[in-house]
Amino acid sequence: MAAQLAFNSELPNPLDRVERLAEAYQWAFDRTTTSEVMMRIEGGWSDLTVSLTWRDDLESLLVACTFE
């Protein structure tokens, strides 16, 4: 149910949706710029650090994930 709140059509920037999703799941995140979000997600075996970067000129989302 929390994921449905993140995907409404009123948010033009995909990172706004990512922020809502992170808030719904109570993941630690930081919006470093309007085009970048960094998140820390606790996993079963290790924590994940996820970086999402939106390129408006290319309409592309770069997702990078590192494990501890």
CSV table of N, CA, C and O in Angstrom, one decimal:
chain,number,residue,atom,x,y,z
A,1,MET,N,0.8,-1.2,0.0
A,1,MET,CA,0.0,0.0,0.0
A,1,MET,C,0.9,1.3,0.0
A,1,MET,O,0.5,2.2,-0.6
A,2,ALA,N,2.0,1.2,0.7
A,2,ALA,CA,2.9,2.4,0.8
A,2,ALA,C,3.4,2.7,-0.6
A,2,ALA,O,3.6,3.9,-0.9
A,3,ALA,N,3.7,1.7,-1.4
A,3,ALA,CA,4.3,1.9,-2.7
A,3,ALA,C,3.3,2.7,-3.6
A,3,ALA,O,3.7,3.4,-4.5
A,4,GLN,N,2.0,2.4,-3.4
A,4,GLN,CA,1.0,3.1,-4.3
A,4,GLN,C,1.0,4.6,-4.0
A,4,GLN,O,0.8,5.4,-5.0
A,5,LEU,N,1.3,5.1,-2.9
A,5,LEU,CA,1.4,6.5,-2.6
A,5,LEU,C,2.5,7.2,-3.3
A,5,LEU,O,2.4,8.3,-3.7
A,6,ALA,N,3.5,6.4,-3.6
A,6,ALA,CA,4.7,7.0,-4.3
A,6,ALA,C,4.5,7.2,-5.8
A,6,ALA,O,5.2,7.9,-6.4
A,7,PHE,N,3.5,6.5,-6.4
A,7,PHE,CA,3.4,6.5,-7.8
A,7,PHE,C,2.1,7.2,-8.3
A,7,PHE,O,1.5,6.8,-9.2
A,8,ASN,N,1.8,8.4,-7.7
A,8,ASN,CA,0.7,9.1,-8.3
A,8,ASN,C,1.2,10.0,-9.4
A,8,ASN,O,2.4,10.2,-9.6
A,9,SER,N,0.4,10.4,-10.3
A,9,SER,CA,0.8,11.1,-11.5
A,9,SER,C,1.1,12.6,-11.3
A,9,SER,O,1.4,13.3,-12.3
A,10,GLU,N,1.0,13.1,-10.1
A,10,GLU,CA,1.2,14.5,-9.9
A,10,GLU,C,2.7,14.9,-9.7
A,10,GLU,O,3.0,16.1,-9.6
A,11,LEU,N,3.6,14.0,-9.7
A,11,LEU,CA,5.0,14.3,-9.5
A,11,LEU,C,5.8,14.2,-10.8
A,11,LEU,O,6.0,13.1,-11.3
A,12,PRO,N,6.2,15.3,-11.4
A,12,PRO,CA,6.9,15.3,-12.7
A,12,PRO,C,8.3,14.7,-12.6
A,12,PRO,O,8.8,14.1,-13.5
A,13,ASN,N,9.0,15.0,-11.5
A,13,ASN,CA,10.4,14.5,-11.4
A,13,ASN,C,10.4,13.1,-10.7
A,13,ASN,O,9.8,12.9,-9.6
A,14,PRO,N,11.0,12.1,-11.4
A,14,PRO,CA,11.0,10.7,-10.8
A,14,PRO,C,11.6,10.6,-9.4
A,14,PRO,O,11.3,9.8,-8.6
A,15,LEU,N,12.5,11.5,-9.1
A,15,LEU,CA,13.2,11.5,-7.8
A,15,LEU,C,12.2,11.9,-6.7
A,15,LEU,O,12.4,11.5,-5.5
A,16,ASP,N,11.2,12.7,-7.0
A,16,ASP,CA,10.1,13.0,-6.1
A,16,ASP,C,9.4,11.7,-5.7
A,16,ASP,O,9.1,11.5,-4.5
A,17,ARG,N,9.2,10.9,-6.6
A,17,ARG,CA,8.6,9.6,-6.3
A,17,ARG,C,9.5,8.7,-5.5
A,17,ARG,O,9.0,8.0,-4.6
A,18,VAL,N,10.8,8.7,-5.8
A,18,VAL,CA,11.7,7.9,-5.0
A,18,VAL,C,11.7,8.4,-3.5
A,18,VAL,O,11.7,7.6,-2.6
A,19,GLU,N,11.7,9.7,-3.3
A,19,GLU,CA,11.6,10.3,-2.0
A,19,GLU,C,10.4,9.8,-1.3
A,19,GLU,O,10.4,9.4,-0.1
A,20,ARG,N,9.2,9.8,-1.9
A,20,ARG,CA,8.0,9.4,-1.3
A,20,ARG,C,8.1,7.9,-0.9
A,20,ARG,O,7.6,7.5,0.1
A,21,LEU,N,8.7,7.1,-1.8
A,21,LEU,CA,8.8,5.7,-1.5
A,21,LEU,C,9.7,5.5,-0.3
A,21,LEU,O,9.5,4.6,0.5
A,22,ALA,N,10.9,6.2,-0.3
A,22,ALA,CA,11.8,6.1,0.8
A,22,ALA,C,11.1,6.5,2.2
A,22,ALA,O,11.3,5.9,3.2
A,23,GLU,N,10.3,7.5,2.1
A,23,GLU,CA,9.6,8.0,3.3
A,23,GLU,C,8.6,6.9,3.8
A,23,GLU,O,8.4,6.6,4.9
A,24,ALA,N,7.9,6.3,2.8
A,24,ALA,CA,6.9,5.3,3.1
A,24,ALA,C,7.5,4.1,3.8
A,24,ALA,O,6.9,3.5,4.7
A,25,TYR,N,8.7,3.7,3.4
A,25,TYR,CA,9.4,2.5,3.9
A,25,TYR,C,10.4,2.9,5.1
A,25,TYR,O,11.1,2.1,5.6
A,26,GLN,N,10.4,4.2,5.4
A,26,GLN,CA,11.3,4.7,6.4
A,26,GLN,C,12.8,4.4,6.2
A,26,GLN,O,13.5,4.1,7.1
A,27,TRP,N,13.2,4.6,4.9
A,27,TRP,CA,14.6,4.4,4.6
A,27,TRP,C,15.3,5.8,4.8
A,27,TRP,O,14.7,6.8,4.5
A,28,ALA,N,16.5,5.8,5.2
A,28,ALA,CA,17.3,7.0,5.4
A,28,ALA,C,17.7,7.5,4.0
A,28,ALA,O,18.2,6.7,3.2
A,29,PHE,N,17.4,8.8,3.7
A,29,PHE,CA,17.8,9.3,2.4
A,29,PHE,C,18.2,10.8,2.5
A,29,PHE,O,17.8,11.4,3.5
A,30,ASP,N,18.9,11.2,1.5
A,30,ASP,CA,19.3,12.6,1.4
A,30,ASP,C,19.2,13.1,0.0
A,30,ASP,O,19.7,12.5,-0.9
A,31,ARG,N,18.4,14.2,-0.2
A,31,ARG,CA,18.3,14.8,-1.5
A,31,ARG,C,19.4,15.8,-1.7
A,31,ARG,O,19.3,16.9,-1.3
A,32,THR,N,20.5,15.4,-2.3
A,32,THR,CA,21.7,16.2,-2.3
A,32,THR,C,21.5,17.4,-3.3
A,32,THR,O,22.0,18.5,-3.0
A,33,THR,N,20.9,17.1,-4.4
A,33,THR,CA,20.5,18.2,-5.4
A,33,THR,C,19.2,17.9,-5.9
A,33,THR,O,18.6,16.8,-5.6
A,34,THR,N,18.6,18.7,-6.8
A,34,THR,CA,17.3,18.4,-7.4
A,34,THR,C,17.4,17.2,-8.3
A,34,THR,O,16.4,16.6,-8.7
A,35,SER,N,18.6,16.8,-8.7
A,35,SER,CA,18.7,15.7,-9.6
A,35,SER,C,19.4,14.4,-9.0
A,35,SER,O,19.7,13.5,-9.7
A,36,GLU,N,19.6,14.4,-7.7
A,36,GLU,CA,20.3,13.3,-7.1
A,36,GLU,C,19.7,13.0,-5.7
A,36,GLU,O,19.4,13.9,-4.9
A,37,VAL,N,19.5,11.7,-5.5
A,37,VAL,CA,19.0,11.2,-4.2
A,37,VAL,C,20.0,10.0,-3.7
A,37,VAL,O,20.3,9.2,-4.5
A,38,MET,N,20.4,10.1,-2.5
A,38,MET,CA,21.2,9.0,-1.9
A,38,MET,C,20.4,8.4,-0.8
A,38,MET,O,19.8,9.1,0.0
A,39,MET,N,20.4,7.0,-0.8
A,39,MET,CA,19.6,6.3,0.2
A,39,MET,C,20.4,5.2,0.9
A,39,MET,O,21.3,4.7,0.3
A,40,ARG,N,20.1,4.9,2.1
A,40,ARG,CA,20.6,3.8,2.8
A,40,ARG,C,19.5,2.8,3.2
A,40,ARG,O,18.5,3.2,3.9
A,41,ILE,N,19.6,1.6,2.7
A,41,ILE,CA,18.5,0.6,2.9
A,41,ILE,C,19.1,-0.6,3.7
A,41,ILE,O,20.1,-1.2,3.3
A,42,GLU,N,18.5,-0.9,4.8
A,42,GLU,CA,18.9,-2.1,5.6
A,42,GLU,C,18.5,-3.3,5.0
A,42,GLU,O,17.3,-3.5,4.7
A,43,GLY,N,19.4,-4.2,4.7
A,43,GLY,CA,19.0,-5.5,4.1
A,43,GLY,C,19.2,-6.6,5.1
A,43,GLY,O,19.7,-6.4,6.2
A,44,GLY,N,18.8,-7.8,4.6
A,44,GLY,CA,18.9,-9.0,5.5
A,44,GLY,C,20.4,-9.4,5.8
A,44,GLY,O,20.7,-9.8,6.9
A,45,TRP,N,21.2,-9.3,4.8
A,45,TRP,CA,22.6,-9.7,4.9
A,45,TRP,C,23.6,-8.5,5.0
A,45,TRP,O,24.6,-8.6,5.6
A,46,SER,N,23.2,-7.4,4.4
A,46,SER,CA,24.1,-6.2,4.5
A,46,SER,C,23.3,-5.0,4.1
A,46,SER,O,22.2,-5.1,3.6
A,47,ASP,N,23.8,-3.8,4.5
A,47,ASP,CA,23.1,-2.6,4.2
A,47,ASP,C,23.5,-2.2,2.7
A,47,ASP,O,24.6,-2.5,2.3
A,48,LEU,N,22.5,-1.5,2.1
A,48,LEU,CA,22.8,-1.0,0.7
A,48,LEU,C,22.8,0.5,0.7
A,48,LEU,O,22.1,1.2,1.4
A,49,THR,N,23.7,1.0,-0.1
A,49,THR,CA,23.8,2.5,-0.4
A,49,THR,C,23.4,2.6,-1.8
A,49,THR,O,24.0,2.0,-2.7
A,50,VAL,N,22.3,3.4,-2.0
A,50,VAL,CA,21.7,3.5,-3.4
A,50,VAL,C,21.8,5.0,-3.8
A,50,VAL,O,21.4,5.9,-3.0
A,51,SER,N,22.3,5.2,-5.0
A,51,SER,CA,22.4,6.6,-5.5
A,51,SER,C,21.6,6.6,-6.8
A,51,SER,O,21.7,5.8,-7.7
A,52,LEU,N,20.6,7.6,-6.9
A,52,LEU,CA,19.8,7.7,-8.0
A,52,LEU,C,20.0,9.1,-8.6
A,52,LEU,O,19.9,10.1,-7.9
A,53,THR,N,20.3,9.2,-9.9
A,53,THR,CA,20.6,10.5,-10.5
A,53,THR,C,19.7,10.6,-11.7
A,53,THR,O,19.7,9.7,-12.6
A,54,TRP,N,18.9,11.7,-11.8
A,54,TRP,CA,18.0,12.0,-12.9
A,54,TRP,C,18.6,12.9,-13.9
A,54,TRP,O,19.1,14.0,-13.5
A,55,ARG,N,18.7,12.5,-15.2
A,55,ARG,CA,19.2,13.4,-16.2
A,55,ARG,C,18.0,13.9,-17.0
A,55,ARG,O,17.4,13.1,-17.8
A,56,ASP,N,17.6,15.1,-16.8
A,56,ASP,CA,16.4,15.6,-17.4
A,56,ASP,C,16.6,15.8,-18.9
A,56,ASP,O,15.7,15.5,-19.7
A,57,ASP,N,17.8,16.2,-19.4
A,57,ASP,CA,18.1,16.3,-20.8
A,57,ASP,C,18.0,15.0,-21.6
A,57,ASP,O,17.6,15.0,-22.7
A,58,LEU,N,18.3,13.9,-20.9
A,58,LEU,CA,18.2,12.6,-21.6
A,58,LEU,C,17.0,11.8,-21.2
A,58,LEU,O,16.7,10.7,-21.7
A,59,GLU,N,16.2,12.3,-20.2
A,59,GLU,CA,15.1,11.6,-19.6
A,59,GLU,C,15.5,10.2,-19.1
A,59,GLU,O,14.9,9.2,-19.5
A,60,SER,N,16.6,10.2,-18.4
A,60,SER,CA,17.1,8.9,-17.9
A,60,SER,C,17.4,8.9,-16.5
A,60,SER,O,17.8,9.9,-15.9
A,61,LEU,N,17.3,7.8,-15.8
A,61,LEU,CA,17.6,7.6,-14.4
A,61,LEU,C,18.7,6.6,-14.2
A,61,LEU,O,18.6,5.5,-14.6
A,62,LEU,N,19.8,7.1,-13.6
A,62,LEU,CA,21.0,6.3,-13.3
A,62,LEU,C,20.8,5.8,-11.9
A,62,LEU,O,20.7,6.6,-11.0
A,63,VAL,N,20.9,4.4,-11.7
A,63,VAL,CA,20.8,3.8,-10.4
A,63,VAL,C,22.1,3.1,-10.2
A,63,VAL,O,22.5,2.2,-10.9
A,64,ALA,N,22.8,3.4,-9.0
A,64,ALA,CA,24.0,2.8,-8.6
A,64,ALA,C,23.8,2.2,-7.2
A,64,ALA,O,23.2,2.9,-6.4
A,65,CYS,N,24.2,1.0,-6.9
A,65,CYS,CA,24.0,0.4,-5.6
A,65,CYS,C,25.3,-0.2,-5.2
A,65,CYS,O,26.0,-0.9,-5.9
A,66,THR,N,25.7,0.0,-3.9
A,66,THR,CA,26.9,-0.6,-3.3
A,66,THR,C,26.4,-1.4,-2.1
A,66,THR,O,25.5,-1.0,-1.4
A,67,PHE,N,27.2,-2.4,-1.8
A,67,PHE,CA,26.9,-3.2,-0.6
A,67,PHE,C,28.0,-3.0,0.4
A,67,PHE,O,29.1,-2.7,0.0
A,68,GLU,N,27.7,-3.1,1.7
A,68,GLU,CA,28.7,-2.9,2.7
A,68,GLU,C,29.5,-4.2,2.8
A,68,GLU,O,29.0,-5.3,2.7
